[in-house]
mmCIF file of C-alpha atoms in Angstrom:
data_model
loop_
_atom_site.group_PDB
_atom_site.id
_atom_site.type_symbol
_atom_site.label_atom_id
_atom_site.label_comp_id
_atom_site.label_asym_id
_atom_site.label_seq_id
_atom_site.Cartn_x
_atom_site.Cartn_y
_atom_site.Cartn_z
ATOM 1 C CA UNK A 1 12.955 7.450 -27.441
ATOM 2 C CA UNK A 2 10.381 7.133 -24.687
ATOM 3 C CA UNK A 3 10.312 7.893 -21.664
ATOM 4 C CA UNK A 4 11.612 4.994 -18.619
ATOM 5 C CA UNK A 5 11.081 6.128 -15.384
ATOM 6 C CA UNK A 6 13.520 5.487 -12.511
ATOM 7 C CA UNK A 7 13.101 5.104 -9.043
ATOM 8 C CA UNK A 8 13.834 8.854 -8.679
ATOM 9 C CA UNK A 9 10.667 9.431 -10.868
ATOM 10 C CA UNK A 10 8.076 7.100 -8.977
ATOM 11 C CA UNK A 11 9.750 8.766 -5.814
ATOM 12 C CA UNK A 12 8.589 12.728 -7.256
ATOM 13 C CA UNK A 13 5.806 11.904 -8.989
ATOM 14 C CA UNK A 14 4.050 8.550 -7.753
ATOM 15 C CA UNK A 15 0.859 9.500 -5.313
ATOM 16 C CA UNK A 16 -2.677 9.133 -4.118
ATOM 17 C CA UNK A 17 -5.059 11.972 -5.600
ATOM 18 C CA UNK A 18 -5.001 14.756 -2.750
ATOM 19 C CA UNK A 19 -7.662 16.739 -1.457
ATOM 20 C CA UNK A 20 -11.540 15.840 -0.494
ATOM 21 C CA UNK A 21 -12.866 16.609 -3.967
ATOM 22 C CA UNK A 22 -14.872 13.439 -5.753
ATOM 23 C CA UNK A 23 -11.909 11.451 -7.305
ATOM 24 C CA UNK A 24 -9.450 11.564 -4.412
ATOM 25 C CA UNK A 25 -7.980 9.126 -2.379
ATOM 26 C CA UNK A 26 -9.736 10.134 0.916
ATOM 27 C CA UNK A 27 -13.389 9.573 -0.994
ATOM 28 C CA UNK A 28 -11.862 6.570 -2.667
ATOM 29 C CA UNK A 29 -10.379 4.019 -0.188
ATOM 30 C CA UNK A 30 -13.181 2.946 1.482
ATOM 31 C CA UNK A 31 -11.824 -0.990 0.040
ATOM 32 C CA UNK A 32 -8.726 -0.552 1.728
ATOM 33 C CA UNK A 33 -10.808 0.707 4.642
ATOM 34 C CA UNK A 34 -12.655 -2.593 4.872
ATOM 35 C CA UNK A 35 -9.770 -4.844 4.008
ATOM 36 C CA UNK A 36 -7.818 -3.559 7.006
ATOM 37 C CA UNK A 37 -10.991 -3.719 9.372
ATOM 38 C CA UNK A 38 -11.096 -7.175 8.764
ATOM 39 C CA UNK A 39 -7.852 -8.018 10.196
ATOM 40 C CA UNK A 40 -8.259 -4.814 13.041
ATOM 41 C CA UNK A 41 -8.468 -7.045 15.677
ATOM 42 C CA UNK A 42 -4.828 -8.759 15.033
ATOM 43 C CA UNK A 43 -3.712 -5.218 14.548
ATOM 44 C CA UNK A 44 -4.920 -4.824 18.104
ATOM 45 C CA UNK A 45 -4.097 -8.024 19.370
ATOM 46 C CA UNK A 46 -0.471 -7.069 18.591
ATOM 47 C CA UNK A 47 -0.366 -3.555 19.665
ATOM 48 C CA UNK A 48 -1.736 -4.780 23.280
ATOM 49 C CA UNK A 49 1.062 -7.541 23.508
ATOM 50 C CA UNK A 50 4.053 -5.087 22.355
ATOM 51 C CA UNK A 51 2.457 -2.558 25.165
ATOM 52 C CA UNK A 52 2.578 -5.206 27.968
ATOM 53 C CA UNK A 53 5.814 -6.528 27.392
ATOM 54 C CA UNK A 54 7.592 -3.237 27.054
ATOM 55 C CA UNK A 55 4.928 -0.712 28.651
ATOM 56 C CA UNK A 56 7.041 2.476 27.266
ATOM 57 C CA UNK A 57 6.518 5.720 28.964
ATOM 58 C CA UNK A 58 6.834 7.397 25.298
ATOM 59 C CA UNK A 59 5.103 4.814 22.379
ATOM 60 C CA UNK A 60 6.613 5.574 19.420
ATOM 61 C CA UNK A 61 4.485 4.271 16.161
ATOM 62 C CA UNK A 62 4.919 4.484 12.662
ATOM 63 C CA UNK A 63 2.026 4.383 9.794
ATOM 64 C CA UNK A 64 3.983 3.821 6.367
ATOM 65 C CA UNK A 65 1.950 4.887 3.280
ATOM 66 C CA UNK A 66 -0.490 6.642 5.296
ATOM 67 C CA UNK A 67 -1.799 8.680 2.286
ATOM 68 C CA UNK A 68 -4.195 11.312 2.841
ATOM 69 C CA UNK A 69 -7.350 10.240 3.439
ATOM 70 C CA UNK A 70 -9.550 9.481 7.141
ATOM 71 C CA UNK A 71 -8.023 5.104 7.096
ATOM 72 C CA UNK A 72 -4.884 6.678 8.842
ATOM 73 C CA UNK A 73 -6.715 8.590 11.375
ATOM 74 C CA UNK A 74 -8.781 5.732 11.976
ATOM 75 C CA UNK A 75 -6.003 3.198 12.569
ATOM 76 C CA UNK A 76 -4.472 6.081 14.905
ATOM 77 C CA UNK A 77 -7.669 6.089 16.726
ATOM 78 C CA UNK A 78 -7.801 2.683 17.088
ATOM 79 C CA UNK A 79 -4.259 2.068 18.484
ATOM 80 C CA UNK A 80 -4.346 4.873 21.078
ATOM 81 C CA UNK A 81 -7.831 3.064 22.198
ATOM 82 C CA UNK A 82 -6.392 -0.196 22.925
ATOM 83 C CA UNK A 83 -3.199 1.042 24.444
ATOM 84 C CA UNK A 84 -5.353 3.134 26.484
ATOM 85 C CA UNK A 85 -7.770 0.383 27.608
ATOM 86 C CA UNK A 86 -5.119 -1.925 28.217
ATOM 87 C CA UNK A 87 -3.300 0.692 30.754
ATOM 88 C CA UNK A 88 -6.438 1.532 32.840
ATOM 89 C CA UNK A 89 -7.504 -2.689 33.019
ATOM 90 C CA UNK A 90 -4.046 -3.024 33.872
ATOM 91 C CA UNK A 91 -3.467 -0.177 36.578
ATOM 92 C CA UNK A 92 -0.180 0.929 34.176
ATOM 93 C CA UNK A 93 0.520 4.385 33.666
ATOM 94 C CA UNK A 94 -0.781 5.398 30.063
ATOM 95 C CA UNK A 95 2.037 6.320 27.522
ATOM 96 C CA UNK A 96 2.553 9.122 25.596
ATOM 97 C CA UNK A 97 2.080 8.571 21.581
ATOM 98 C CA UNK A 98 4.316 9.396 19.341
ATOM 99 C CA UNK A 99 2.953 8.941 15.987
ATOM 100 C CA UNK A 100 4.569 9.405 12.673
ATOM 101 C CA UNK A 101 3.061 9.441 9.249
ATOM 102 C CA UNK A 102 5.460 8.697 6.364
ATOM 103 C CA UNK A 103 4.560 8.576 2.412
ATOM 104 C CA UNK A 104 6.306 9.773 -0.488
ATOM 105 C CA UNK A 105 7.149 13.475 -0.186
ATOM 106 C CA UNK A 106 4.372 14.313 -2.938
ATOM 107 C CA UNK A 107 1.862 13.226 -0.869
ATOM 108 C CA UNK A 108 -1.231 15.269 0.397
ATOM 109 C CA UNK A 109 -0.137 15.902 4.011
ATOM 110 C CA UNK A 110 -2.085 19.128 4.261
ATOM 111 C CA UNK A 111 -5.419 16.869 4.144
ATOM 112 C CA UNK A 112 -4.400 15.329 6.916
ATOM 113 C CA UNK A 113 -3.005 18.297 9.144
ATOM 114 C CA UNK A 114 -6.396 20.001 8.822
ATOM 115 C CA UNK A 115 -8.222 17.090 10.373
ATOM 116 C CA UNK A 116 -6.388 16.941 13.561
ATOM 117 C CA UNK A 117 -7.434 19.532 15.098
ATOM 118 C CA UNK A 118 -11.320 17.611 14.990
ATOM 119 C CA UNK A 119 -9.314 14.327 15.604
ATOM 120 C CA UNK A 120 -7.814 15.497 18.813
ATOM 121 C CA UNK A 121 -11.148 16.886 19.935
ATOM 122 C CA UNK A 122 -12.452 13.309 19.286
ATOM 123 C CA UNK A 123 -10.120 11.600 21.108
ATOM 124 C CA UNK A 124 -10.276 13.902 24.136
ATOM 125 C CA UNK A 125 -14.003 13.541 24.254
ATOM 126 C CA UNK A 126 -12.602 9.520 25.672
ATOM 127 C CA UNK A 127 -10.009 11.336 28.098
ATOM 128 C CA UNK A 128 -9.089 13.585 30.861
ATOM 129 C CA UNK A 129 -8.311 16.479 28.608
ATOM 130 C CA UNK A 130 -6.055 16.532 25.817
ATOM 131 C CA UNK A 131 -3.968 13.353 25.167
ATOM 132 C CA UNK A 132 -0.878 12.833 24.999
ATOM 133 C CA UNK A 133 -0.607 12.322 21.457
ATOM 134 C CA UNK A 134 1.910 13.984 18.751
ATOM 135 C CA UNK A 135 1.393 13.743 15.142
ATOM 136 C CA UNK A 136 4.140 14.547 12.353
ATOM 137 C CA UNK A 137 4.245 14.065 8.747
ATOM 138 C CA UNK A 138 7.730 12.094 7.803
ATOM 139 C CA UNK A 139 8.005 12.405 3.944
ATOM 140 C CA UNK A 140 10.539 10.144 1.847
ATOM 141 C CA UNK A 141 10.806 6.480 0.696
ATOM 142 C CA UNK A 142 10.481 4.032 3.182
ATOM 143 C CA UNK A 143 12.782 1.987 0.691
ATOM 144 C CA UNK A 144 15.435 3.589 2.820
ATOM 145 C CA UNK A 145 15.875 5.282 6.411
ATOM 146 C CA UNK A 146 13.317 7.292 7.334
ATOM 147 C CA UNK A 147 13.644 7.744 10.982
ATOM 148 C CA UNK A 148 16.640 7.304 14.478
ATOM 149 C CA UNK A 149 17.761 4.126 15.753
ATOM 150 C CA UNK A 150 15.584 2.318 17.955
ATOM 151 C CA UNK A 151 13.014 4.866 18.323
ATOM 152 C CA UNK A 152 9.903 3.073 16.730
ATOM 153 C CA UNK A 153 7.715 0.206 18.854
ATOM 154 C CA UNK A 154 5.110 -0.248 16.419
ATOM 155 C CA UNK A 155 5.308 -0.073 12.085
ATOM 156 C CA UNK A 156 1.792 -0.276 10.358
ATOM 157 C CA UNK A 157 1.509 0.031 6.866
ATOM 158 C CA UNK A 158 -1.332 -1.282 4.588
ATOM 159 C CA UNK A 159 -1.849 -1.247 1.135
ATOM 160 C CA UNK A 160 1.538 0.379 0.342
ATOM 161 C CA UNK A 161 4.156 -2.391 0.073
ATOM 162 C CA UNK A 162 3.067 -4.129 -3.098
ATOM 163 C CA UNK A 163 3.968 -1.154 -4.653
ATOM 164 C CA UNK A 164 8.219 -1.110 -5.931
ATOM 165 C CA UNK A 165 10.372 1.555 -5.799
ATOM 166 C CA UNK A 166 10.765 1.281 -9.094
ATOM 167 C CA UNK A 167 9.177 -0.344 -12.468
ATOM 168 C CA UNK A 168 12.363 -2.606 -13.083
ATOM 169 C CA UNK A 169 14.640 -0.830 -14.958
ATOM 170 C CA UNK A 170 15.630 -3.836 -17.256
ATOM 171 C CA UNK A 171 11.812 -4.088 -18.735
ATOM 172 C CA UNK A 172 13.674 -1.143 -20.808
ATOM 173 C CA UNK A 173 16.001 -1.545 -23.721
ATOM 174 C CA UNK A 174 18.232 0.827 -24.555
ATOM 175 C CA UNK A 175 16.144 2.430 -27.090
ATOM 176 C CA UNK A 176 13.259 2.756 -23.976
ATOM 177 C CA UNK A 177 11.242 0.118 -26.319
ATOM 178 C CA UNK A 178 9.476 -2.143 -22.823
ATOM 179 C CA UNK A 179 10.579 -5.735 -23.792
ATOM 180 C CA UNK A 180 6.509 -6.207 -22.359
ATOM 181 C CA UNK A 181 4.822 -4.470 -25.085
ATOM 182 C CA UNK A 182 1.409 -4.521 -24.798
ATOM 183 C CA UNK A 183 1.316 -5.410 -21.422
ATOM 184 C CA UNK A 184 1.731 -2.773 -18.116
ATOM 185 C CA UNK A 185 2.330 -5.822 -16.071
ATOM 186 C CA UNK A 186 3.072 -9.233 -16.060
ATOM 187 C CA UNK A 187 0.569 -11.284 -18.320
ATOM 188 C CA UNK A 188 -0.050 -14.169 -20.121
ATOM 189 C CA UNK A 189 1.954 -13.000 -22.408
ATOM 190 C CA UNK A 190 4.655 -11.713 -21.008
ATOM 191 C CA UNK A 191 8.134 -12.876 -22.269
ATOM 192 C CA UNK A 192 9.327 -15.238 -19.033
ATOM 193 C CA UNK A 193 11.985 -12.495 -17.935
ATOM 194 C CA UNK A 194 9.454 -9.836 -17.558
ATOM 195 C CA UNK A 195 8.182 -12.012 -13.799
ATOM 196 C CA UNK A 196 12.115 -12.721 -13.218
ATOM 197 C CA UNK A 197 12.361 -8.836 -13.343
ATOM 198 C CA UNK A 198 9.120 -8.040 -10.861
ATOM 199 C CA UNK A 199 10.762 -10.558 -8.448
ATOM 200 C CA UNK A 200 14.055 -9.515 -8.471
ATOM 201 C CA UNK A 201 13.168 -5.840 -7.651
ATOM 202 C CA UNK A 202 10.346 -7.561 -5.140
ATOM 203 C CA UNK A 203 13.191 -8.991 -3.358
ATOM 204 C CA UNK A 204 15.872 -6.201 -3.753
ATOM 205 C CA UNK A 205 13.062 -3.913 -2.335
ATOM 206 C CA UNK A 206 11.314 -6.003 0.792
ATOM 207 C CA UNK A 207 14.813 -6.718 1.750
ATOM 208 C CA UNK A 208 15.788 -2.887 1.902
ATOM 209 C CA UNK A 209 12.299 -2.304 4.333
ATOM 210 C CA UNK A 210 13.155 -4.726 6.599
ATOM 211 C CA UNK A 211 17.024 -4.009 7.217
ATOM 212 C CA UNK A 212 15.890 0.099 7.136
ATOM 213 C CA UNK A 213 12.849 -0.744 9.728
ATOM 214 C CA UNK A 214 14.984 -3.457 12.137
ATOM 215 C CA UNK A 215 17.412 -0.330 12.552
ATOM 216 C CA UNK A 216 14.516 1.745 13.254
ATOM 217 C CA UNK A 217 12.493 -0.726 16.013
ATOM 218 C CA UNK A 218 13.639 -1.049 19.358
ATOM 219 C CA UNK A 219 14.495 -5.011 20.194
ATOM 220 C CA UNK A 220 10.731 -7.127 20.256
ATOM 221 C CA UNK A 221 9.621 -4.604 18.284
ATOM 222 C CA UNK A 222 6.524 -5.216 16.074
ATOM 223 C CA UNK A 223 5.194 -4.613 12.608
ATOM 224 C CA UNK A 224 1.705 -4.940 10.722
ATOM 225 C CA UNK A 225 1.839 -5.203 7.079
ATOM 226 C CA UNK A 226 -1.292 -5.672 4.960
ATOM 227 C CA UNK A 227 -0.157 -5.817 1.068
ATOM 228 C CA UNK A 228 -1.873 -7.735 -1.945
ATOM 229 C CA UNK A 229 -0.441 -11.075 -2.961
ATOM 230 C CA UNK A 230 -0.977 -13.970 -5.200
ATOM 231 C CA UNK A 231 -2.061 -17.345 -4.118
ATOM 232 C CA UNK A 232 0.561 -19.581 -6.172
ATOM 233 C CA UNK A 233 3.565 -19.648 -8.210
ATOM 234 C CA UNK A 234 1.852 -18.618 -11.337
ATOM 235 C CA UNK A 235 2.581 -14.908 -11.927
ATOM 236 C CA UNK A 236 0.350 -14.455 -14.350
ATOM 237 C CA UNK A 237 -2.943 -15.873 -11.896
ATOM 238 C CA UNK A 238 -5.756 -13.940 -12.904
ATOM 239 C CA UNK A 239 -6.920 -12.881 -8.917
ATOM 240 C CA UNK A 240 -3.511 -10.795 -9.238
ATOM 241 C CA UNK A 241 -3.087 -9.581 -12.920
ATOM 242 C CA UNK A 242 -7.144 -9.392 -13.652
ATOM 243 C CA UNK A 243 -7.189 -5.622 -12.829
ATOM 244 C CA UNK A 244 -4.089 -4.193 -14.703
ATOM 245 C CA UNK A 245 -5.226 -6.636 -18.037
ATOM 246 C CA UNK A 246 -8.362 -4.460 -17.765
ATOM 247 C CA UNK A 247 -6.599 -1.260 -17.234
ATOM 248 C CA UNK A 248 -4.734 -2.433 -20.397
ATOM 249 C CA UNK A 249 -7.413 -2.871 -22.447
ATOM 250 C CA UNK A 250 -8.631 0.244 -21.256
ATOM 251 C CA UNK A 251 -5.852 2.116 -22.680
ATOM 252 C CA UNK A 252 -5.739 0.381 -25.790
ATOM 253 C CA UNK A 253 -9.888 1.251 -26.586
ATOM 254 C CA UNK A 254 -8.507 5.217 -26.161
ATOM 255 C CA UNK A 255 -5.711 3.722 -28.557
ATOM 256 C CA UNK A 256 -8.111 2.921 -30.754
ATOM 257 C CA UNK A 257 -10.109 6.099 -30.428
ATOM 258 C CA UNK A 258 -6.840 8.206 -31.262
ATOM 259 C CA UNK A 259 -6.707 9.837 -28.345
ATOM 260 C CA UNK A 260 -3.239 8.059 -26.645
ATOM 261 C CA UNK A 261 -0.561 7.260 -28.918
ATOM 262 C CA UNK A 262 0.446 3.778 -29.045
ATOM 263 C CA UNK A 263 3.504 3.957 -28.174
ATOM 264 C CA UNK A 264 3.096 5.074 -25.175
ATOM 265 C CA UNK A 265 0.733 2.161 -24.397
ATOM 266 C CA UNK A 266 3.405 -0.260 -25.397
ATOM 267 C CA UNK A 267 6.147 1.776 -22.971
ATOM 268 C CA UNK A 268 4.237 2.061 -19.656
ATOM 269 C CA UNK A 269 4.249 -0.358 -16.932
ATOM 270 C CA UNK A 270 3.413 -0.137 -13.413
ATOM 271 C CA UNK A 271 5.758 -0.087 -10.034
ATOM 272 C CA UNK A 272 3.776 -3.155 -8.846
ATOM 273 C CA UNK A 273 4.058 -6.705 -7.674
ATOM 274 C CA UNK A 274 1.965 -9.238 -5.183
ATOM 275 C CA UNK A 275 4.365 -11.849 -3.892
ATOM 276 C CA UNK A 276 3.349 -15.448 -2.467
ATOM 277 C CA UNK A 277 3.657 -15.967 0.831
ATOM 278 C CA UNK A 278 6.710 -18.535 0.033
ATOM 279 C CA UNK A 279 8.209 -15.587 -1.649
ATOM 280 C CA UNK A 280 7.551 -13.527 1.450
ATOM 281 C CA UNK A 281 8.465 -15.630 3.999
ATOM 282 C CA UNK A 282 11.996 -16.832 1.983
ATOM 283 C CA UNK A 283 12.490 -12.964 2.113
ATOM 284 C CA UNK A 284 12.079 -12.192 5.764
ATOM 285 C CA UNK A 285 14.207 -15.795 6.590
ATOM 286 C CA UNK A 286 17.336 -14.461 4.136
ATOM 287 C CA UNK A 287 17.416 -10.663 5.296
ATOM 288 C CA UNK A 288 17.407 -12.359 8.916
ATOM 289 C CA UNK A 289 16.171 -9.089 11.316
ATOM 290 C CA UNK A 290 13.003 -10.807 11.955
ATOM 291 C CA UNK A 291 10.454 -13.216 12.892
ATOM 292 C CA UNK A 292 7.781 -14.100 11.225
ATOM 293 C CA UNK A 293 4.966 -13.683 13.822
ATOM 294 C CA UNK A 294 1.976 -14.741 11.723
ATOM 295 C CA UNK A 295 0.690 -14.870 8.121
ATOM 296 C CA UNK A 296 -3.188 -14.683 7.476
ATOM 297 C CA UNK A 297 -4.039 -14.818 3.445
ATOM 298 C CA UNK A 298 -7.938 -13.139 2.999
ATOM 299 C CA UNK A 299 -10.017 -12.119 0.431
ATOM 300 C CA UNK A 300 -12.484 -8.840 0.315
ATOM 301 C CA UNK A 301 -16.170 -9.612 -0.048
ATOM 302 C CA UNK A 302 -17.279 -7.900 -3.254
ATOM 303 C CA UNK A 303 -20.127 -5.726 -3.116
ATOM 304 C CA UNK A 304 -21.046 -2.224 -4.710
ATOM 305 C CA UNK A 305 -21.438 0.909 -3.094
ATOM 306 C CA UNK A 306 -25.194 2.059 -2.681
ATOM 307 C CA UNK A 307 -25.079 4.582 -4.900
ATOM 308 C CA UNK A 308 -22.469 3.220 -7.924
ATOM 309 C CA UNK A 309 -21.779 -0.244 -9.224
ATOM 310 C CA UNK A 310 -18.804 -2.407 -7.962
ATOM 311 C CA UNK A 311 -17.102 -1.599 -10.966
ATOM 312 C CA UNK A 312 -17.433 2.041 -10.521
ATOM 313 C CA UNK A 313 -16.205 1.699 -7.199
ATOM 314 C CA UNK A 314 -12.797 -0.023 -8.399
ATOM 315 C CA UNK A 315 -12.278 2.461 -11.034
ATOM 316 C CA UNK A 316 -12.873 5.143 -8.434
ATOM 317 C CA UNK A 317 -10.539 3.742 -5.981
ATOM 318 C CA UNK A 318 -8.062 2.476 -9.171
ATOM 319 C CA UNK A 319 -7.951 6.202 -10.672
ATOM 320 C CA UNK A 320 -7.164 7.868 -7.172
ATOM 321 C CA UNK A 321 -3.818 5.272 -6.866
ATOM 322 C CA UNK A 322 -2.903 5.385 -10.667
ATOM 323 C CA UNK A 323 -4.019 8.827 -11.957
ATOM 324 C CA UNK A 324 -0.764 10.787 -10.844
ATOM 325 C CA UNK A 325 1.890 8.432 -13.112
ATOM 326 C CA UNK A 326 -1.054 8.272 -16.162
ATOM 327 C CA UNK A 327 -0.822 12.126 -16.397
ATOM 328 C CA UNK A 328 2.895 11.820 -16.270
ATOM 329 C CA UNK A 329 3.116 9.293 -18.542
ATOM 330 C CA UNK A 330 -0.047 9.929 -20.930
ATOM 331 C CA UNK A 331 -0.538 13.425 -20.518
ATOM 332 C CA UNK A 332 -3.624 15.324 -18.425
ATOM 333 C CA UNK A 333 -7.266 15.034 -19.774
ATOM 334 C CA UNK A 334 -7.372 11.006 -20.363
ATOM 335 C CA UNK A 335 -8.634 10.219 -17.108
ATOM 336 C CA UNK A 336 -12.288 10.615 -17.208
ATOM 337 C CA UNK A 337 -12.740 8.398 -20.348
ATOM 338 C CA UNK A 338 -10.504 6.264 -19.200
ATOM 339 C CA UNK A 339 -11.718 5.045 -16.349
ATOM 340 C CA UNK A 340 -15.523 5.057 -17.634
ATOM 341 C CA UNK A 341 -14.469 2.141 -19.544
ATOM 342 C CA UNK A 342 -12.797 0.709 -17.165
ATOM 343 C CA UNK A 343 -15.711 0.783 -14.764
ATOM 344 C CA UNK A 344 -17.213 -0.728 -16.900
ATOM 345 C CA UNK A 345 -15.163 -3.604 -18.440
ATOM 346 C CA UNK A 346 -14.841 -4.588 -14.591
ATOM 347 C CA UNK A 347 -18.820 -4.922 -14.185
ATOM 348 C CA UNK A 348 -18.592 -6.651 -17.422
ATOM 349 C CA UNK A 349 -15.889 -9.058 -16.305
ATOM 350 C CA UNK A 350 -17.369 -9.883 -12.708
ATOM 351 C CA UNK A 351 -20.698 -10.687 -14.488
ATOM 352 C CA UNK A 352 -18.963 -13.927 -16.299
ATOM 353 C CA UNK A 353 -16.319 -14.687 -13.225
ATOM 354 C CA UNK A 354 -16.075 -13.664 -9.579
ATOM 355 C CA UNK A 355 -12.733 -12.621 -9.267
ATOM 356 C CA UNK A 356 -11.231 -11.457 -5.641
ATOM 357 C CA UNK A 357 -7.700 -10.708 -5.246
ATOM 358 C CA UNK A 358 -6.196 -11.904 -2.336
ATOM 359 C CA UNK A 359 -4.409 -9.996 0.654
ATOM 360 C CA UNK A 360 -1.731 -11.058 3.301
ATOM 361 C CA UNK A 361 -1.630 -9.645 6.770
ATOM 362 C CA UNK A 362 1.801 -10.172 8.076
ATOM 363 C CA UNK A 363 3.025 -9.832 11.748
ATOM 364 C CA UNK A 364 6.720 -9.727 12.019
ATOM 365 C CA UNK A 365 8.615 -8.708 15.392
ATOM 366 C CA UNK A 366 12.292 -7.784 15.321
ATOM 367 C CA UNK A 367 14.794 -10.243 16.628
ATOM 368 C CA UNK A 368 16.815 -10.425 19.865
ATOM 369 C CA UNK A 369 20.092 -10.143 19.358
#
């Protein structure tokens, strides 16, 4: 029988490549880096309103999938700026920051511990001696509780919330045979069920955030989510499914070579979906903890790094997401050639078609009662 994995597996196992060596995550998410800077200024624009209307002696803030590379830093940076820009234009006492850094508990917190004690250094260099700023690692799901009642202002998270608890556990039957054979997401084709399934676990899963987080934020509170999405009700649009078809075909040229068994092609699938905004927005209306600030739907320029292709740079920055559940699921040593053809099949692809997935930035703010 193969091998499902539960939500209790992606929970252990699922994580961005640690460390500072040349295929982790903190070398390889320099497109996430540039997707969020993009939409920085809303981030700020938010964080300066939630300040002025509360103006909290203590700000408590949340980053949610922070990973382990500088991007969390960088927001933190960022936030404690504009807070403290907005206090001294505004003659208000500065607050103190309390910020919190939550990802799955296999995550590479230890990269980020040994940078703070350069970060704080930076941000002192802006202030009269050290600021008032506590960092602390908060491991677990953030499918769930993670933190007290009402002691959050301010959720970030980017990049992290197209990705499910869980591959959806009916894609299974009960021999472990993946009813999507062929496929590690949803495709052209894809038996009909296999989207139903994605959604459903979508929907089971946004709805779990929101009522966790609402119980987390005081009242007003505000959130900045940046996740991939799709542009229509087509599940199988090729902006969204484009890079796992190639990651597909990818495994099945190392099928071909005899070095992954095909079964084990035909019974992995990722713990991924990009939603519409409809599908978003129906979400946030049903669980009923929030409003629905603002919705911005954008779309990362493509361009290669100086030094590698843009292909090269997506495998890169693919293999540092996906390479912990491939070794679970594949076994160690298939990384390297896989993701040399992928590189390449993606330079290959974006010769005949420009294809750029799309991204929503979502500003929600917790409801009065």
């Amino acid at each position: 029988m193969s091998q499902t994995r539960t939500s209790m597996d992606v929970e252990k196992a699922f994580h961005m490549t640690g460390g500072v060596e040349e295929t982790s995550y903190a070398r390889n998410s320099s497109l996430q880096k540039k997707a969020s800077d993009m939409v920085k200024h809303i981030t700020i624009e938010t964080i300066q309103q939630l300040y002025l209307t509360t103006t909290p002696r203590s700000l408590g803030i949340a980053d949610l999938g922070c990973s382990s590379g500088p991007n969390t830093l960088s927001f933190i940076k960022d936030i404690f700026d504009a807070v403290e820009g907005t206090s001294s234009q505004t003659l208000l006492p500065a607050p103190e920051f309390r910020v919190y850094l939550n990802d799955l508990p296999t995550n590479d917190f230890n990269t980020i511990f040994k940078a703070l004690p350069d970060f704080y250094k930076e941000l002192r260099k802006g202030s009269n001696g050290r600021p008032s700023i506590f960092i602390a690692g908060f491991p677990g799901s953030f499918y769930g509780r993670l933190f007290p009642n009402n002691c959050l202002h301010f959720i970030y998270s980017s990049y992290s919330l197209h990705w499910l608890s869980q591959v959806p556990p009916a894609l299974y039957d009960e021999q472990g045979r993946s009813i999507n054979k062929g496929n590690i997401y949803i495709s052209k084709s894809s038996p009909p069920s296999v989207s139903e399934l994605y959604l459903r676990q979508f929907q089971e899963d946004f709805a779990l955030f929101l009522r966790s987080r609402s119980e987390e934020l005081i009242e007003g509170g505000r959130m900045v989510l940046i996740l991939l999405g799709r542009r229509g009700p087509d599940h199988a649009d090729r902006g969204n499914t484009f890079f796992w078809e190639l990651l597909s075909r990818s495994l099945a040229i190392l099928v071909s070579w005899g070095e992954v068994e095909e079964e084990k092609l035909h019974s992995y699938a990722v713990n991924f979906y990009a939603p519409t905004k409809e599908e978003i927005e129906e979400e946030v209306r049903r669980e009923g903890s929030f409003e629905l600030d603002r919705v911005e739907m954008f779309e990362i320029e493509k361009d290669g790094a100086d030094d590698m292709s843009y292909g090269t740079q997506v495998a890169r920055t693919v293999r540092a997401i996906q390479e912990s559940m491939i070794s679970l699921h594949f076994g160690e040593g298939i990384a390297d050639s896989l993701f040399e053809n992928y590189g390449r099949l993606v330079d290959e692809e974006m010769a005949k078609e420009d294809i750029r997935p799309i991204t929503f930035l979502l500003v929600l703010r917790k409801s009065m009662i």
